[in-house]
Amino acid sequence: MLLVIEGLVYALAPSLVERLLEALREMSLDARRNFGLLSIVVGLIVLWFATR
């Protein structure tokens, strides 16, 4: 499912992906790490709600 969604983003909005990658490059390492941890928590919450 993740590959389908990611593929759609690359196919429909490649310039958006480039801007997102540039924004990530400009973020500090700590900010990227915190963003990753937040993404994990949000993903786990979504999975928890989806399985209930």
PDB file of N, CA, C and O in Angstrom:
ATOM      1  N   MET A   1       0.825  -1.192   0.000  1.00  0.00           N
ATOM      2  CA  MET A   1       0.000   0.000   0.000  1.00  0.00           C
ATOM      3  C   MET A   1       0.870   1.256   0.000  1.00  0.00           C
ATOM      4  O   MET A   1       0.563   2.221  -0.677  1.00  0.00           O
ATOM      5  N   LEU A   2       1.928   1.203   0.787  1.00  0.00           N
ATOM      6  CA  LEU A   2       2.833   2.348   0.848  1.00  0.00           C
ATOM      7  C   LEU A   2       3.442   2.643  -0.514  1.00  0.00           C
ATOM      8  O   LEU A   2       3.530   3.805  -0.926  1.00  0.00           O
ATOM      9  N   LEU A   3       3.842   1.607  -1.234  1.00  0.00           N
ATOM     10  CA  LEU A   3       4.426   1.819  -2.557  1.00  0.00           C
ATOM     11  C   LEU A   3       3.418   2.394  -3.536  1.00  0.00           C
ATOM     12  O   LEU A   3       3.769   3.211  -4.392  1.00  0.00           O
ATOM     13  N   VAL A   4       2.164   2.005  -3.426  1.00  0.00           N
ATOM     14  CA  VAL A   4       1.125   2.558  -4.298  1.00  0.00           C
ATOM     15  C   VAL A   4       0.957   4.048  -4.020  1.00  0.00           C
ATOM     16  O   VAL A   4       0.944   4.865  -4.943  1.00  0.00           O
ATOM     17  N   ILE A   5       0.861   4.415  -2.764  1.00  0.00           N
ATOM     18  CA  ILE A   5       0.678   5.830  -2.410  1.00  0.00           C
ATOM     19  C   ILE A   5       1.900   6.639  -2.809  1.00  0.00           C
ATOM     20  O   ILE A   5       1.787   7.714  -3.396  1.00  0.00           O
ATOM     21  N   GLU A   6       3.078   6.115  -2.512  1.00  0.00           N
ATOM     22  CA  GLU A   6       4.301   6.827  -2.877  1.00  0.00           C
ATOM     23  C   GLU A   6       4.430   6.952  -4.387  1.00  0.00           C
ATOM     24  O   GLU A   6       4.822   8.006  -4.907  1.00  0.00           O
ATOM     25  N   GLY A   7       4.093   5.912  -5.103  1.00  0.00           N
ATOM     26  CA  GLY A   7       4.131   5.966  -6.565  1.00  0.00           C
ATOM     27  C   GLY A   7       3.167   7.000  -7.122  1.00  0.00           C
ATOM     28  O   GLY A   7       3.482   7.709  -8.085  1.00  0.00           O
ATOM     29  N   LEU A   8       1.990   7.108  -6.521  1.00  0.00           N
ATOM     30  CA  LEU A   8       1.030   8.125  -6.959  1.00  0.00           C
ATOM     31  C   LEU A   8       1.566   9.531  -6.747  1.00  0.00           C
ATOM     32  O   LEU A   8       1.410  10.402  -7.604  1.00  0.00           O
ATOM     33  N   VAL A   9       2.210   9.750  -5.620  1.00  0.00           N
ATOM     34  CA  VAL A   9       2.771  11.077  -5.345  1.00  0.00           C
ATOM     35  C   VAL A   9       3.841  11.415  -6.372  1.00  0.00           C
ATOM     36  O   VAL A   9       3.850  12.512  -6.939  1.00  0.00           O
ATOM     37  N   TYR A  10       4.733  10.481  -6.659  1.00  0.00           N
ATOM     38  CA  TYR A  10       5.782  10.724  -7.653  1.00  0.00           C
ATOM     39  C   TYR A  10       5.200  10.927  -9.052  1.00  0.00           C
ATOM     40  O   TYR A  10       5.700  11.736  -9.825  1.00  0.00           O
ATOM     41  N   ALA A  11       4.145  10.209  -9.372  1.00  0.00           N
ATOM     42  CA  ALA A  11       3.553  10.315 -10.703  1.00  0.00           C
ATOM     43  C   ALA A  11       2.734  11.587 -10.871  1.00  0.00           C
ATOM     44  O   ALA A  11       2.761  12.217 -11.932  1.00  0.00           O
ATOM     45  N   LEU A  12       2.017  11.985  -9.829  1.00  0.00           N
ATOM     46  CA  LEU A  12       1.104  13.124  -9.955  1.00  0.00           C
ATOM     47  C   LEU A  12       1.735  14.463  -9.592  1.00  0.00           C
ATOM     48  O   LEU A  12       1.290  15.504 -10.073  1.00  0.00           O
ATOM     49  N   ALA A  13       2.735  14.458  -8.726  1.00  0.00           N
ATOM     50  CA  ALA A  13       3.304  15.730  -8.263  1.00  0.00           C
ATOM     51  C   ALA A  13       4.808  15.621  -8.035  1.00  0.00           C
ATOM     52  O   ALA A  13       5.284  15.777  -6.909  1.00  0.00           O
ATOM     53  N   PRO A  14       5.576  15.370  -9.093  1.00  0.00           N
ATOM     54  CA  PRO A  14       7.024  15.215  -8.897  1.00  0.00           C
ATOM     55  C   PRO A  14       7.698  16.489  -8.383  1.00  0.00           C
ATOM     56  O   PRO A  14       8.663  16.411  -7.620  1.00  0.00           O
ATOM     57  N   SER A  15       7.192  17.650  -8.758  1.00  0.00           N
ATOM     58  CA  SER A  15       7.803  18.890  -8.268  1.00  0.00           C
ATOM     59  C   SER A  15       7.557  19.062  -6.768  1.00  0.00           C
ATOM     60  O   SER A  15       8.400  19.612  -6.062  1.00  0.00           O
ATOM     61  N   LEU A  16       6.434  18.585  -6.284  1.00  0.00           N
ATOM     62  CA  LEU A  16       6.151  18.630  -4.850  1.00  0.00           C
ATOM     63  C   LEU A  16       7.150  17.771  -4.086  1.00  0.00           C
ATOM     64  O   LEU A  16       7.630  18.150  -3.019  1.00  0.00           O
ATOM     65  N   VAL A  17       7.489  16.619  -4.634  1.00  0.00           N
ATOM     66  CA  VAL A  17       8.457  15.729  -3.992  1.00  0.00           C
ATOM     67  C   VAL A  17       9.822  16.418  -3.930  1.00  0.00           C
ATOM     68  O   VAL A  17      10.510  16.361  -2.910  1.00  0.00           O
ATOM     69  N   GLU A  18      10.205  17.088  -5.009  1.00  0.00           N
ATOM     70  CA  GLU A  18      11.485  17.791  -5.014  1.00  0.00           C
ATOM     71  C   GLU A  18      11.514  18.900  -3.971  1.00  0.00           C
ATOM     72  O   GLU A  18      12.513  19.063  -3.257  1.00  0.00           O
ATOM     73  N   ARG A  19      10.428  19.639  -3.839  1.00  0.00           N
ATOM     74  CA  ARG A  19      10.375  20.701  -2.822  1.00  0.00           C
ATOM     75  C   ARG A  19      10.416  20.116  -1.418  1.00  0.00           C
ATOM     76  O   ARG A  19      11.051  20.674  -0.524  1.00  0.00           O
ATOM     77  N   LEU A  20       9.744  18.993  -1.211  1.00  0.00           N
ATOM     78  CA  LEU A  20       9.760  18.339   0.099  1.00  0.00           C
ATOM     79  C   LEU A  20      11.167  17.868   0.445  1.00  0.00           C
ATOM     80  O   LEU A  20      11.627  18.060   1.573  1.00  0.00           O
ATOM     81  N   LEU A  21      11.861  17.281  -0.513  1.00  0.00           N
ATOM     82  CA  LEU A  21      13.225  16.820  -0.259  1.00  0.00           C
ATOM     83  C   LEU A  21      14.155  17.996   0.032  1.00  0.00           C
ATOM     84  O   LEU A  21      15.032  17.899   0.890  1.00  0.00           O
ATOM     85  N   GLU A  22      13.976  19.097  -0.659  1.00  0.00           N
ATOM     86  CA  GLU A  22      14.784  20.287  -0.391  1.00  0.00           C
ATOM     87  C   GLU A  22      14.503  20.822   1.012  1.00  0.00           C
ATOM     88  O   GLU A  22      15.423  21.211   1.731  1.00  0.00           O
ATOM     89  N   ALA A  23      13.237  20.839   1.413  1.00  0.00           N
ATOM     90  CA  ALA A  23      12.888  21.294   2.758  1.00  0.00           C
ATOM     91  C   ALA A  23      13.507  20.378   3.812  1.00  0.00           C
ATOM     92  O   ALA A  23      13.981  20.853   4.849  1.00  0.00           O
ATOM     93  N   LEU A  24      13.526  19.076   3.557  1.00  0.00           N
ATOM     94  CA  LEU A  24      14.143  18.137   4.497  1.00  0.00           C
ATOM     95  C   LEU A  24      15.644  18.365   4.602  1.00  0.00           C
ATOM     96  O   LEU A  24      16.231  18.262   5.674  1.00  0.00           O
ATOM     97  N   ARG A  25      16.288  18.690   3.457  1.00  0.00           N
ATOM     98  CA  ARG A  25      17.721  18.964   3.478  1.00  0.00           C
ATOM     99  C   ARG A  25      18.054  20.175   4.336  1.00  0.00           C
ATOM    100  O   ARG A  25      19.110  20.240   4.948  1.00  0.00           O
ATOM    101  N   GLU A  26      17.154  21.146   4.367  1.00  0.00           N
ATOM    102  CA  GLU A  26      17.391  22.373   5.111  1.00  0.00           C
ATOM    103  C   GLU A  26      17.119  22.216   6.612  1.00  0.00           C
ATOM    104  O   GLU A  26      17.558  23.046   7.398  1.00  0.00           O
ATOM    105  N   MET A  27      16.417  21.160   7.003  1.00  0.00           N
ATOM    106  CA  MET A  27      16.117  20.929   8.416  1.00  0.00           C
ATOM    107  C   MET A  27      17.348  20.376   9.122  1.00  0.00           C
ATOM    108  O   MET A  27      18.165  19.679   8.521  1.00  0.00           O
ATOM    109  N   SER A  28      17.458  20.671  10.405  1.00  0.00           N
ATOM    110  CA  SER A  28      18.566  20.114  11.186  1.00  0.00           C
ATOM    111  C   SER A  28      18.347  18.613  11.387  1.00  0.00           C
ATOM    112  O   SER A  28      17.232  18.107  11.248  1.00  0.00           O
ATOM    113  N   LEU A  29      19.425  17.947  11.733  1.00  0.00           N
ATOM    114  CA  LEU A  29      19.347  16.505  11.961  1.00  0.00           C
ATOM    115  C   LEU A  29      18.375  16.174  13.092  1.00  0.00           C
ATOM    116  O   LEU A  29      17.590  15.233  12.988  1.00  0.00           O
ATOM    117  N   ASP A  30      18.407  16.957  14.157  1.00  0.00           N
ATOM    118  CA  ASP A  30      17.493  16.722  15.279  1.00  0.00           C
ATOM    119  C   ASP A  30      16.039  16.916  14.866  1.00  0.00           C
ATOM    120  O   ASP A  30      15.159  16.155  15.280  1.00  0.00           O
ATOM    121  N   ALA A  31      15.771  17.929  14.048  1.00  0.00           N
ATOM    122  CA  ALA A  31      14.403  18.169  13.595  1.00  0.00           C
ATOM    123  C   ALA A  31      13.913  17.016  12.719  1.00  0.00           C
ATOM    124  O   ALA A  31      12.764  16.580  12.842  1.00  0.00           O
ATOM    125  N   ARG A  32      14.792  16.506  11.853  1.00  0.00           N
ATOM    126  CA  ARG A  32      14.413  15.349  11.014  1.00  0.00           C
ATOM    127  C   ARG A  32      14.160  14.123  11.873  1.00  0.00           C
ATOM    128  O   ARG A  32      13.232  13.355  11.625  1.00  0.00           O
ATOM    129  N   ARG A  33      14.981  13.932  12.902  1.00  0.00           N
ATOM    130  CA  ARG A  33      14.802  12.782  13.801  1.00  0.00           C
ATOM    131  C   ARG A  33      13.467  12.898  14.539  1.00  0.00           C
ATOM    132  O   ARG A  33      12.711  11.926  14.638  1.00  0.00           O
ATOM    133  N   ASN A  34      13.171  14.086  15.042  1.00  0.00           N
ATOM    134  CA  ASN A  34      11.896  14.300  15.737  1.00  0.00           C
ATOM    135  C   ASN A  34      10.715  14.104  14.792  1.00  0.00           C
ATOM    136  O   ASN A  34       9.692  13.531  15.181  1.00  0.00           O
ATOM    137  N   PHE A  35      10.846  14.571  13.561  1.00  0.00           N
ATOM    138  CA  PHE A  35       9.786  14.377  12.568  1.00  0.00           C
ATOM    139  C   PHE A  35       9.573  12.887  12.293  1.00  0.00           C
ATOM    140  O   PHE A  35       8.441  12.419  12.188  1.00  0.00           O
ATOM    141  N   GLY A  36      10.657  12.131  12.216  1.00  0.00           N
ATOM    142  CA  GLY A  36      10.550  10.684  12.008  1.00  0.00           C
ATOM    143  C   GLY A  36       9.869   9.986  13.170  1.00  0.00           C
ATOM    144  O   GLY A  36       9.016   9.117  12.975  1.00  0.00           O
ATOM    145  N   LEU A  37      10.252  10.360  14.376  1.00  0.00           N
ATOM    146  CA  LEU A  37       9.613   9.765  15.559  1.00  0.00           C
ATOM    147  C   LEU A  37       8.133  10.117  15.633  1.00  0.00           C
ATOM    148  O   LEU A  37       7.296   9.262  15.959  1.00  0.00           O
ATOM    149  N   LEU A  38       7.805  11.358  15.312  1.00  0.00           N
ATOM    150  CA  LEU A  38       6.399  11.771  15.293  1.00  0.00           C
ATOM    151  C   LEU A  38       5.625  10.983  14.235  1.00  0.00           C
ATOM    152  O   LEU A  38       4.491  10.561  14.476  1.00  0.00           O
ATOM    153  N   SER A  39       6.245  10.749  13.081  1.00  0.00           N
ATOM    154  CA  SER A  39       5.597   9.963  12.030  1.00  0.00           C
ATOM    155  C   SER A  39       5.317   8.536  12.494  1.00  0.00           C
ATOM    156  O   SER A  39       4.265   7.969  12.192  1.00  0.00           O
ATOM    157  N   ILE A  40       6.259   7.957  13.229  1.00  0.00           N
ATOM    158  CA  ILE A  40       6.063   6.606  13.757  1.00  0.00           C
ATOM    159  C   ILE A  40       4.877   6.580  14.713  1.00  0.00           C
ATOM    160  O   ILE A  40       4.008   5.699  14.630  1.00  0.00           O
ATOM    161  N   VAL A  41       4.819   7.544  15.615  1.00  0.00           N
ATOM    162  CA  VAL A  41       3.732   7.593  16.599  1.00  0.00           C
ATOM    163  C   VAL A  41       2.383   7.765  15.902  1.00  0.00           C
ATOM    164  O   VAL A  41       1.419   7.053  16.207  1.00  0.00           O
ATOM    165  N   VAL A  42       2.317   8.687  14.939  1.00  0.00           N
ATOM    166  CA  VAL A  42       1.060   8.912  14.207  1.00  0.00           C
ATOM    167  C   VAL A  42       0.673   7.648  13.446  1.00  0.00           C
ATOM    168  O   VAL A  42      -0.504   7.247  13.447  1.00  0.00           O
ATOM    169  N   GLY A  43       1.634   6.993  12.812  1.00  0.00           N
ATOM    170  CA  GLY A  43       1.347   5.752  12.089  1.00  0.00           C
ATOM    171  C   GLY A  43       0.814   4.657  13.002  1.00  0.00           C
ATOM    172  O   GLY A  43      -0.125   3.943  12.649  1.00  0.00           O
ATOM    173  N   LEU A  44       1.406   4.534  14.182  1.00  0.00           N
ATOM    174  CA  LEU A  44       0.925   3.530  15.134  1.00  0.00           C
ATOM    175  C   LEU A  44      -0.483   3.846  15.618  1.00  0.00           C
ATOM    176  O   LEU A  44      -1.309   2.942  15.776  1.00  0.00           O
ATOM    177  N   ILE A  45      -0.770   5.115  15.833  1.00  0.00           N
ATOM    178  CA  ILE A  45      -2.118   5.508  16.255  1.00  0.00           C
ATOM    179  C   ILE A  45      -3.129   5.196  15.162  1.00  0.00           C
ATOM    180  O   ILE A  45      -4.208   4.663  15.437  1.00  0.00           O
ATOM    181  N   VAL A  46      -2.785   5.503  13.915  1.00  0.00           N
ATOM    182  CA  VAL A  46      -3.686   5.202  12.792  1.00  0.00           C
ATOM    183  C   VAL A  46      -3.924   3.694  12.695  1.00  0.00           C
ATOM    184  O   VAL A  46      -5.065   3.247  12.502  1.00  0.00           O
ATOM    185  N   LEU A  47      -2.852   2.895  12.820  1.00  0.00           N
ATOM    186  CA  LEU A  47      -3.020   1.432  12.783  1.00  0.00           C
ATOM    187  C   LEU A  47      -3.882   0.938  13.935  1.00  0.00           C
ATOM    188  O   LEU A  47      -4.710   0.046  13.757  1.00  0.00           O
ATOM    189  N   TRP A  48      -3.688   1.520  15.115  1.00  0.00           N
ATOM    190  CA  TRP A  48      -4.478   1.105  16.260  1.00  0.00           C
ATOM    191  C   TRP A  48      -5.967   1.381  16.013  1.00  0.00           C
ATOM    192  O   TRP A  48      -6.821   0.538  16.266  1.00  0.00           O
ATOM    193  N   PHE A  49      -6.282   2.585  15.494  1.00  0.00           N
ATOM    194  CA  PHE A  49      -7.687   2.906  15.206  1.00  0.00           C
ATOM    195  C   PHE A  49      -8.239   2.024  14.081  1.00  0.00           C
ATOM    196  O   PHE A  49      -9.418   1.640  14.109  1.00  0.00           O
ATOM    197  N   ALA A  50      -7.418   1.714  13.097  1.00  0.00           N
ATOM    198  CA  ALA A  50      -7.875   0.902  11.966  1.00  0.00           C
ATOM    199  C   ALA A  50      -8.180  -0.535  12.379  1.00  0.00           C
ATOM    200  O   ALA A  50      -9.045  -1.176  11.780  1.00  0.00           O
ATOM    201  N   THR A  51      -7.501  -1.027  13.395  1.00  0.00           N
ATOM    202  CA  THR A  51      -7.725  -2.418  13.806  1.00  0.00           C
ATOM    203  C   THR A  51      -8.805  -2.569  14.863  1.00  0.00           C
ATOM    204  O   THR A  51      -9.157  -3.684  15.234  1.00  0.00           O
ATOM    205  N   ARG A  52      -9.318  -1.460  15.355  1.00  0.00           N
ATOM    206  CA  ARG A  52     -10.366  -1.534  16.385  1.00  0.00           C
ATOM    207  C   ARG A  52     -11.711  -1.658  15.782  1.00  0.00           C
ATOM    208  O   ARG A  52     -12.135  -1.422  14.821  1.00  0.00           O
TER     209      ARG A  52
END
